[in-house]
XYZ file of C-alpha atoms in Angstrom:
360
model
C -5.946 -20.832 1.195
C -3.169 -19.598 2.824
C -3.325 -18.000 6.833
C -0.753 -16.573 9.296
C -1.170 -14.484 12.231
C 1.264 -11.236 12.369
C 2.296 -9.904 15.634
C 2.615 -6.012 15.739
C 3.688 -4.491 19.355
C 0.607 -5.891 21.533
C -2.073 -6.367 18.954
C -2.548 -9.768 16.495
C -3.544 -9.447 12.886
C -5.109 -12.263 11.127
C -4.294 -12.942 7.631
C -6.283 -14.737 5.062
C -5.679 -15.065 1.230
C -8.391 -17.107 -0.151
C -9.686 -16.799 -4.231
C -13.558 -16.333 -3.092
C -12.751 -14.896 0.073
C -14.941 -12.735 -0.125
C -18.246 -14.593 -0.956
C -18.099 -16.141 2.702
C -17.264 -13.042 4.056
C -18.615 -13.902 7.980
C -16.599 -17.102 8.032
C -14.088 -15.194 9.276
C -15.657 -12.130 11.535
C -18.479 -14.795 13.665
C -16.910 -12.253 16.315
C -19.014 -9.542 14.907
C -22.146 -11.051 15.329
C -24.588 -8.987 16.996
C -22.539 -6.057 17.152
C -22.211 -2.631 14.562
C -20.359 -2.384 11.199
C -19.721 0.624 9.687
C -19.248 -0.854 6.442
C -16.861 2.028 4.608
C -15.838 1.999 0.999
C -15.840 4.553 -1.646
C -18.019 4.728 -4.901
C -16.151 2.939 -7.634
C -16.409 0.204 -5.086
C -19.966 0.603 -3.856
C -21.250 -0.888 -7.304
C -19.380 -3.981 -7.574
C -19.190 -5.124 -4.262
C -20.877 -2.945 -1.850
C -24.904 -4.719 -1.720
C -23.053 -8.711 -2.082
C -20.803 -7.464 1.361
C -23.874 -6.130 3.218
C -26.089 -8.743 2.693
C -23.334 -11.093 4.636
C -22.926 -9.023 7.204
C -26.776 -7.962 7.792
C -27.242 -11.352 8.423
C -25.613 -11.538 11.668
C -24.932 -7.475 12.292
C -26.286 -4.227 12.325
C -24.382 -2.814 8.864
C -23.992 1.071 8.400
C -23.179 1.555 4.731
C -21.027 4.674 4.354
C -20.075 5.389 0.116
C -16.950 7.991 0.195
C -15.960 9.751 -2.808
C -12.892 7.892 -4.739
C -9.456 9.402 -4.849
C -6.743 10.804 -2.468
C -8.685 14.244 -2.033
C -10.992 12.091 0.575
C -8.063 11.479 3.182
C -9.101 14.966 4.920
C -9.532 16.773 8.429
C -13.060 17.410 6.954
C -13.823 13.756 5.885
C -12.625 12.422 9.631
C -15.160 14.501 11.320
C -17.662 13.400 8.944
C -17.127 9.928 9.741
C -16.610 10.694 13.668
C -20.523 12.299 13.122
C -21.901 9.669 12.076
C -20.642 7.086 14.168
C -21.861 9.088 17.455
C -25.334 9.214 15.659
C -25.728 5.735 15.305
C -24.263 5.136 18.626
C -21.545 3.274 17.642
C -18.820 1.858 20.645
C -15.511 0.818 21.131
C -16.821 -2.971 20.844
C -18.313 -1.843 17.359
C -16.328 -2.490 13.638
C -15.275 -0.773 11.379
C -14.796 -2.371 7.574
C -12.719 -0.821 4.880
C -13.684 -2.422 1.726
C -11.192 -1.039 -0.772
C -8.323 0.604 -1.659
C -5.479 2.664 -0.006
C -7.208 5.488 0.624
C -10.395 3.410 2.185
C -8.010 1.583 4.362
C -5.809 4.626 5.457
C -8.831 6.362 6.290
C -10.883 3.510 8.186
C -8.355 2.692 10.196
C -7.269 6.426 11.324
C -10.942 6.559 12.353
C -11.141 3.133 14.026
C -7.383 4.017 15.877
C -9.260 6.701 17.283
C -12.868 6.685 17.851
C -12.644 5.659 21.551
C -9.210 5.451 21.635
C -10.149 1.856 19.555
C -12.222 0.230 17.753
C -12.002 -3.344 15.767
C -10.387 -3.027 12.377
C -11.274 -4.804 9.391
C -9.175 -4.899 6.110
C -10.830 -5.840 3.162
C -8.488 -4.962 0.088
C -9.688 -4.602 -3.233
C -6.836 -2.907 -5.289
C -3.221 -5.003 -5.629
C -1.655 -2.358 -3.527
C -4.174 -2.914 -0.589
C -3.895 -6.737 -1.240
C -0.035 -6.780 -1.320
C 0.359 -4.027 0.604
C -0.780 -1.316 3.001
C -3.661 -3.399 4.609
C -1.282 -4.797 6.796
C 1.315 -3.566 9.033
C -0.898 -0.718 10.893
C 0.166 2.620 9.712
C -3.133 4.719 9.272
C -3.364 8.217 8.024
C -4.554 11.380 6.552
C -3.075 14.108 3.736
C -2.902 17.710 5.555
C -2.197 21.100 3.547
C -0.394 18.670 0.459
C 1.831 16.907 2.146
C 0.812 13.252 1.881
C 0.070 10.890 5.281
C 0.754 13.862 7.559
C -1.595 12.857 9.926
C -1.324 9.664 11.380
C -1.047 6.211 13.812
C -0.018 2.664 14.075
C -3.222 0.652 14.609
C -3.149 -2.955 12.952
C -5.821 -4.267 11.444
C -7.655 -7.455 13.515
C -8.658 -8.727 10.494
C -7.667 -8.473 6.918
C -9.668 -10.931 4.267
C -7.753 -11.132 1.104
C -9.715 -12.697 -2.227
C -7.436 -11.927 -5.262
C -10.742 -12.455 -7.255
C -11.523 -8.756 -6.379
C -8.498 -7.695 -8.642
C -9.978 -8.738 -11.702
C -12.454 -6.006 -11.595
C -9.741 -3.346 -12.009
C -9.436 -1.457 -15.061
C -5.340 -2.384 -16.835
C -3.970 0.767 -15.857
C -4.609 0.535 -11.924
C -3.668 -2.988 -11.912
C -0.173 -2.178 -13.893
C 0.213 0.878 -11.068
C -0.261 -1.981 -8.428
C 2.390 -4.395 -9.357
C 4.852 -1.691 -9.023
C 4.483 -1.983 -5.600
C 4.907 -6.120 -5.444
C 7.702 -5.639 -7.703
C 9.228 -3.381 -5.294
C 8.780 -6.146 -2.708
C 10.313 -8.904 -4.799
C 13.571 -6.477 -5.734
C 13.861 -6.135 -1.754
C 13.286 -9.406 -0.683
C 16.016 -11.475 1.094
C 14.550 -14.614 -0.254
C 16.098 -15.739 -2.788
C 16.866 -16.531 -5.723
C 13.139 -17.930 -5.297
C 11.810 -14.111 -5.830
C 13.862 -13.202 -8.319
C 12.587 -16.283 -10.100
C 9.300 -14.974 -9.772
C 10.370 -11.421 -10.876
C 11.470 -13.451 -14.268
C 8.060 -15.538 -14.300
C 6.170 -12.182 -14.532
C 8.051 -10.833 -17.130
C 7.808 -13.424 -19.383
C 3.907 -13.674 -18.793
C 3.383 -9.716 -18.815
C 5.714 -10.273 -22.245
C 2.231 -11.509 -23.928
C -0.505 -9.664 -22.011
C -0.739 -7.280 -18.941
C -3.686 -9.109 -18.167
C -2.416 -11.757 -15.378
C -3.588 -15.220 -14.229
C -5.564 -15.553 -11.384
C -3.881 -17.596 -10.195
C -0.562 -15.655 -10.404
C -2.004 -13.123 -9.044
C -2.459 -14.743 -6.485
C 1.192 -16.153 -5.657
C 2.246 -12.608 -6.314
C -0.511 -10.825 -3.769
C 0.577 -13.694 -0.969
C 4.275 -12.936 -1.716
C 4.279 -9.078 -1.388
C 2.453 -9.655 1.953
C 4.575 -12.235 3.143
C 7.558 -9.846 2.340
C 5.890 -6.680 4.055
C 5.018 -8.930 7.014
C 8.638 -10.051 7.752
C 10.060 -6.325 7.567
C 7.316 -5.047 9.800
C 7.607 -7.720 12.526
C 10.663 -6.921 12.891
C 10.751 -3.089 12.839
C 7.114 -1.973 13.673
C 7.373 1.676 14.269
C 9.169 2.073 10.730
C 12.955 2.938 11.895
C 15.228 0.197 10.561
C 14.795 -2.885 7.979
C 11.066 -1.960 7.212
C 12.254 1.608 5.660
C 13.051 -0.786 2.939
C 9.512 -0.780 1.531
C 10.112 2.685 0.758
C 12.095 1.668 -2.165
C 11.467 4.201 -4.718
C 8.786 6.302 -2.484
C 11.057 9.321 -1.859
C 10.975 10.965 -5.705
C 7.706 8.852 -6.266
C 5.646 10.895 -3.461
C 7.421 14.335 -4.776
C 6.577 13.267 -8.865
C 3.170 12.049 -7.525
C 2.054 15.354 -5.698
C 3.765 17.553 -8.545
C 1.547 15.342 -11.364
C -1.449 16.658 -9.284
C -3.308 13.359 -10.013
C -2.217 12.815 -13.012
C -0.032 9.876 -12.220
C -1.662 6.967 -9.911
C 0.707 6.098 -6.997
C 1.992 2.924 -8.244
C 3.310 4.716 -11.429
C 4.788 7.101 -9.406
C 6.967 4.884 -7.462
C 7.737 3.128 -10.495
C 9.468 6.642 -11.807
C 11.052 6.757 -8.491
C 12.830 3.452 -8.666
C 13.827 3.783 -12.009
C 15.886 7.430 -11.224
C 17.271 5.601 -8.224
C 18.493 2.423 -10.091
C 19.550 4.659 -12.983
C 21.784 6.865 -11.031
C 23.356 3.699 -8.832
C 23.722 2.323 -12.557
C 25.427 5.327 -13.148
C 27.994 4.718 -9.957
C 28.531 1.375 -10.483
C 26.553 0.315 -7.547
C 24.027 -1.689 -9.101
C 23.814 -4.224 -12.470
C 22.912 -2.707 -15.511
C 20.887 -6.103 -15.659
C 18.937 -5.382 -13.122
C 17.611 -1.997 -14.171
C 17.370 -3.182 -17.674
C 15.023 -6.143 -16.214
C 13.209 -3.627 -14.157
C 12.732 -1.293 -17.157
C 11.286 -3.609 -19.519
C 8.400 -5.114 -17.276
C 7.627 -1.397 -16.150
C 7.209 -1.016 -20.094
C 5.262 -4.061 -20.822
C 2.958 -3.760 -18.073
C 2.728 -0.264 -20.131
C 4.173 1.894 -16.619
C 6.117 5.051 -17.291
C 9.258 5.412 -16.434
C 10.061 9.104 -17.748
C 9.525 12.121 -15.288
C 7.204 13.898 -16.617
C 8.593 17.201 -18.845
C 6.012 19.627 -16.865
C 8.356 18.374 -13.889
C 11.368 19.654 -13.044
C 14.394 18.041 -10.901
C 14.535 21.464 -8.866
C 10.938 21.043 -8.039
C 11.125 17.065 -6.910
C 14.122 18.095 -4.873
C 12.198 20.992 -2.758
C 9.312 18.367 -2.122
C 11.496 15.939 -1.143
C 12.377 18.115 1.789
C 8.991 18.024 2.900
C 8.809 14.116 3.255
C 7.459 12.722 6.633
C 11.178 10.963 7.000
C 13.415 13.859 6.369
C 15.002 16.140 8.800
C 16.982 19.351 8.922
C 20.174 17.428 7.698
C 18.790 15.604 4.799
C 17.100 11.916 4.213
C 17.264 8.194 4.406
C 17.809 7.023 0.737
C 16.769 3.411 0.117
C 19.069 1.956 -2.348
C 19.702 -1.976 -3.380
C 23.200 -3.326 -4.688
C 21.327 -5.958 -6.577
C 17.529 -7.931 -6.368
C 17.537 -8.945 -2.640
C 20.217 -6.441 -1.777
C 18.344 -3.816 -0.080
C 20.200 -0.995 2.130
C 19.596 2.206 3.847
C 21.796 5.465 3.251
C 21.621 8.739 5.165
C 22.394 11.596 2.857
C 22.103 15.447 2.782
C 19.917 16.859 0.301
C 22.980 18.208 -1.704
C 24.649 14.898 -1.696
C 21.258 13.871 -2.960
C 21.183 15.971 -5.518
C 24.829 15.570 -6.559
C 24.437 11.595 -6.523
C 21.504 11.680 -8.828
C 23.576 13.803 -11.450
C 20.312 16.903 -11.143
């Protein structure tokens, strides 16, 4: 088991990564007894882990069980309200919890709703997909899509809670848990620790070398590794201005490629395009190892990633969505770029320079 408490502005999350985690699920939330649970999750969830959750919590609260459909479309205006509805119906209070069992888009969503419904509710994370796990259940951004431009709407609300059983992964079909690692990969080519993580960058390649099926307990390490990464850059630089802009490695074409694909690419696969144009072009200007992108490339291929932009997607249309990106401005964008693995750095640039420096 491994624990740590992350301080975020004036609120406390408390981290657990436990294989089973999940099977003791109160253990960890006896401050919930007697109190409401809107338990929230979405419907490729609901089967596999929905009735098992409730039954803990029923135990020692009163559970609400609220099935979402699965997919980006739910983070919506119309889906907020929705949950707002019910929550008034069953009378729910500031003193009352909301879980998010699942995904991303579960734990955006929850938390938007739990940030405010009564200016505050308690916040539970419980993660089910390797980006959740590794990822965006920590660290307290919350949002919402609005008119196609993704997370439009949102706050900073960290979780109180967020229960992490790896064991959950192993339920994911290949091609969501390949799109997953891109984001953990992401962390461990950012990281400042090293040459441990680049070690462990090399220990997945070789074991992705014979199957994209991973080791529990590998998953694991690399789950408690992507959060330990994310929780460094966010303590640091909560409201997202500085060193945690780092974690956007990749996310400024991925986000364009991924809303152009119009869900034909998962998020993770996205990104992974995204990092492979940036590292290509700094290849290109001799600002990062060919090594490196050659190492990057071949575990994006053997975890069976893309790493082509799509032909139905042209540079001309990436670059006029990139200009819609919560983090650009009327003189152009922050560019994440990394001289080598653990090398991270941020670059302001116009969108022409942008475009010039990528060769489009």
């Amino acid at each position: 088991m491994t624990e740590w408490q992350l301080k975020l502005a004036d609120r406390q999350t408390n981290i657990l990564i436990e294989i089973n985690a999940s099977q003791h699920l109160f253990d960890q939330l006896v401050s919930l007894k007697g109190h409401q649970v809107l338990l929230l999750t979405d419907e490729h969830i609901a089967p596999l882990h929905l009735q098992r959750m409730q039954q803990q919590l029923s135990q020692y609260c009163q559970v609400v069980p609220v099935v979402l459909p699965a997919g980006e479309a739910t983070k919506n205006l119309d889906q907020v309200k929705q949950l707002y509805t019910i929550l008034m119906q069953h009378q729910f209070t500031r003193t009352d919890a909301i879980v998010a069992l699942g995904g991303g888009v579960i734990g955006d969503l929850g938390a938007l709703i739990a940030s405010t419904y009564m200016r505050g509710m308690t916040l539970v994370q419980v993660p089910t997909t390797i980006i959740a796990q590794s990822d965006s259940s920590i660290g307290g951004k919350t949002a919402i899509d609005f008119q196609g431009i993704k997370n439009l709407i949102g706050t900073f609300y960290p979780a109180q809670t967020v229960i992490v059983d790896p064991k959950l992964l192993l339920t994911l079909p290949k091609r969501d848990l390949a799109a997953g690692m891109v984001e953990i990969i992401k962390c461990l080519l950012i990281s400042s620790r090293q040459p441990e993580d680049a070690q462990l960058l090399e220990q997945l390649l070789l074991a992705t070398k014979s199957s994209v099926r991973l080791s529990l307990d590998l998953l694991a390490v690399l789950v408690t590794r992507g959060l330990q990464i994310k929780s460094a850059l966010v303590s640091r630089d909560f409201y997202d201005y500085k060193e945690r802009r780092y974690l956007n490695f990749g996310h400024t074409i991925g986000h364009a490629v991924e809303a152009l694909a119009q869900g034909d690419l998962l998020h993770g696969e996205a990104v992974g395009i995204g990092m492979i144009a940036l590292m290509r072009a700094a290849v290109d200007h001799h600002e990062l190892p060919l090594n490196t992108l050659v190492m990057t490339e071949t575990l994006f291929k053997q975890l069976a990633l893309p790493t082509e932009i799509p032909r139905t997607i042209s540079h001309e249309a990436i670059l006029a969505r990139t200009r819609l990106d919560k983090k650009a401005d009327d003189h152009g964008l922050t560019l994440v770029k990394i001289n080598d693995v653990g090398q991270p750095f941020l670059v302001p640039m116009t969108h022409a320079a942008f475009k010039k420096w990528l060769g489009w």
